[in-house]
Short mmCIF file of C-alpha atoms in Angstrom, two decimals:
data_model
loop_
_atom_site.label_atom_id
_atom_site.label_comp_id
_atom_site.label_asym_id
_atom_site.label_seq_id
_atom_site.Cartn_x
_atom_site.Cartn_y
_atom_site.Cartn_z
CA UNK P 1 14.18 29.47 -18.28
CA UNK P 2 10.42 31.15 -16.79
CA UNK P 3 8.85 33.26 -18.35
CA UNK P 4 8.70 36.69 -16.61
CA UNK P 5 5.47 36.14 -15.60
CA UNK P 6 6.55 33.12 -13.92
CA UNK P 7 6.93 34.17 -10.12
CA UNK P 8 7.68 30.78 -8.60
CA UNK P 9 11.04 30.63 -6.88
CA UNK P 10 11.23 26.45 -7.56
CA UNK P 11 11.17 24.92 -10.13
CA UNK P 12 7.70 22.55 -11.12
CA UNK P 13 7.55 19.09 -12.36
CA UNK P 14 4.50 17.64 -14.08
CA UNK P 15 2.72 15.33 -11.52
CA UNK P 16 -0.35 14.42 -13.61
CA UNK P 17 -1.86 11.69 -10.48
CA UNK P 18 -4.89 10.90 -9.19
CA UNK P 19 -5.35 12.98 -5.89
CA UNK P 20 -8.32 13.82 -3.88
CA UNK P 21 -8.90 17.71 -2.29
CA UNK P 22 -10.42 17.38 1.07
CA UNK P 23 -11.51 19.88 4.20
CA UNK P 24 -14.37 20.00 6.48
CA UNK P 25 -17.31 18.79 4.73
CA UNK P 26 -16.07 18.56 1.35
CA UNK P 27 -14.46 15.42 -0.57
CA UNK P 28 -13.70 15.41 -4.17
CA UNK P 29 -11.17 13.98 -6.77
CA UNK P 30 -9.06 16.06 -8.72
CA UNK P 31 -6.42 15.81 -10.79
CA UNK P 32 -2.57 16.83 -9.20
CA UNK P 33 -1.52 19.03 -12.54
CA UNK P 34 1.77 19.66 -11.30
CA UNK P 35 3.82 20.92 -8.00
CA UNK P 36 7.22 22.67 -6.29
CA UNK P 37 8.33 22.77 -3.42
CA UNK P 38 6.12 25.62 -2.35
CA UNK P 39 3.12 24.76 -4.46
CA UNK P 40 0.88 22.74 -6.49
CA UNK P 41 -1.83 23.25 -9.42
CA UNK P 42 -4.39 21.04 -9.53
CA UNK P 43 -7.53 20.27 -11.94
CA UNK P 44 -11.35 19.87 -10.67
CA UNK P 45 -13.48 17.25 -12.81
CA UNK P 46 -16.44 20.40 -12.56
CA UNK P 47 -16.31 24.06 -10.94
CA UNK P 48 -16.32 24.46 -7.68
CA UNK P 49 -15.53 27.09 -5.21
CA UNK P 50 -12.30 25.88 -2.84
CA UNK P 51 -12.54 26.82 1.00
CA UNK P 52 -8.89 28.80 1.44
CA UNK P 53 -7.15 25.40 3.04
CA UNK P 54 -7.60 22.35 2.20
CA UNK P 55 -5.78 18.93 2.07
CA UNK P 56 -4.53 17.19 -1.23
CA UNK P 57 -4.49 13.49 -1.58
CA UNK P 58 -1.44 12.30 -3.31
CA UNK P 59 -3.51 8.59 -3.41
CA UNK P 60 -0.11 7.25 -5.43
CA UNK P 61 2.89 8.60 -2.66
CA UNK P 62 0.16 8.26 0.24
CA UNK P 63 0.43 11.63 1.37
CA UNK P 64 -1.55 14.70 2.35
CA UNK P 65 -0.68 17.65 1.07
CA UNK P 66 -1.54 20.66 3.24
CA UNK P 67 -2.25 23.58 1.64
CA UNK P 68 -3.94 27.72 1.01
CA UNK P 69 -6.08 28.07 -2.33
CA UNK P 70 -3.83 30.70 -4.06
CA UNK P 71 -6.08 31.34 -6.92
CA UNK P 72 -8.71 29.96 -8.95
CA UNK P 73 -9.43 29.96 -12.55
CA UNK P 74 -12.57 27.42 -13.27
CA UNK P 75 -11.71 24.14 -12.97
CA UNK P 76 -8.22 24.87 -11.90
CA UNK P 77 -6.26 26.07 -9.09
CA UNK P 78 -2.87 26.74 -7.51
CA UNK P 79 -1.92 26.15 -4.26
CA UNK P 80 0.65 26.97 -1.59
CA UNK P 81 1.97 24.25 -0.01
CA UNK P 82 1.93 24.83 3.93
CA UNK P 83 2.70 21.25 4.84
CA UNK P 84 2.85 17.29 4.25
CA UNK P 85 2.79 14.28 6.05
CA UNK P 86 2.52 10.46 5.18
CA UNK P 87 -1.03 9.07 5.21
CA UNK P 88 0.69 5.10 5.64
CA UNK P 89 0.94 3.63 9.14
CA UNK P 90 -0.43 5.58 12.16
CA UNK P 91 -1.44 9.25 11.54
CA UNK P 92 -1.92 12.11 13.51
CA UNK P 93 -5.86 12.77 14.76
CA UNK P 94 -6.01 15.85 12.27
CA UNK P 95 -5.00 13.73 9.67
CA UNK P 96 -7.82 10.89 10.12
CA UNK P 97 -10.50 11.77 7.66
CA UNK P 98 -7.23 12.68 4.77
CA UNK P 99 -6.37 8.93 5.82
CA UNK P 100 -10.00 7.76 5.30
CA UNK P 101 -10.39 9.79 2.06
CA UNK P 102 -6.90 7.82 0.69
CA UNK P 103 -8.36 4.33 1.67
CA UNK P 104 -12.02 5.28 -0.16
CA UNK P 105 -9.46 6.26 -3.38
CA UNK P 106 -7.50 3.32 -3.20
CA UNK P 107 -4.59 3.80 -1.28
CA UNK P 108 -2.36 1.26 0.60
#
């Protein structure tokens, strides 16, 4: 059971993967804590300040993760997630430098 603090609506499962946050001029790997459904917490190797969207890097499943910075704590933050798509194969134009940023990680 959640606590009552606990507002998510889904239930979250520990991830604990290698990802990579990416938007416009800004590349860095992280650390994909854990994620729902609707949402995600992930874990910066330093403190930085998100831009509101961005794009997670699931470099294991090959997919990007689009989503709004809901908060942020330090090295931490939680995320909504506002869409996904597969980075394997052809992508989508908007998806090209998420695709480039999975290659540079590893991902095949």
């Amino acid at each position: 059971m959640s606590s009552p603090q606990d507002r998510r609506f889904e239930p979250r499962s520990a991830a604990n993967t290698r990802a990579v946050v990416v938007a416009p001029g800004f590349e860095i790997p992280c650390l994909l804590v854990d994620q729902s459904v609707q949402g995600g917490r992930i874990r910066l190797d330093r403190n930085l300040v998100l831009p509101k969207s961005v794009m997670v890097i699931d470099i294991a499943q090959g997919v990007a993760i689009e989503a709004q910075v809901a908060w942020q704590k330090g090295q931490e933050a939680g995320l909504k997630r506002t869409g996904q798509a597969s980075l394997r194969g052809l992508v989508p134009s908007r998806l090209s430098d998420a695709r480039a940023a999975w290659m540079r990680a590893g991902g095949r």
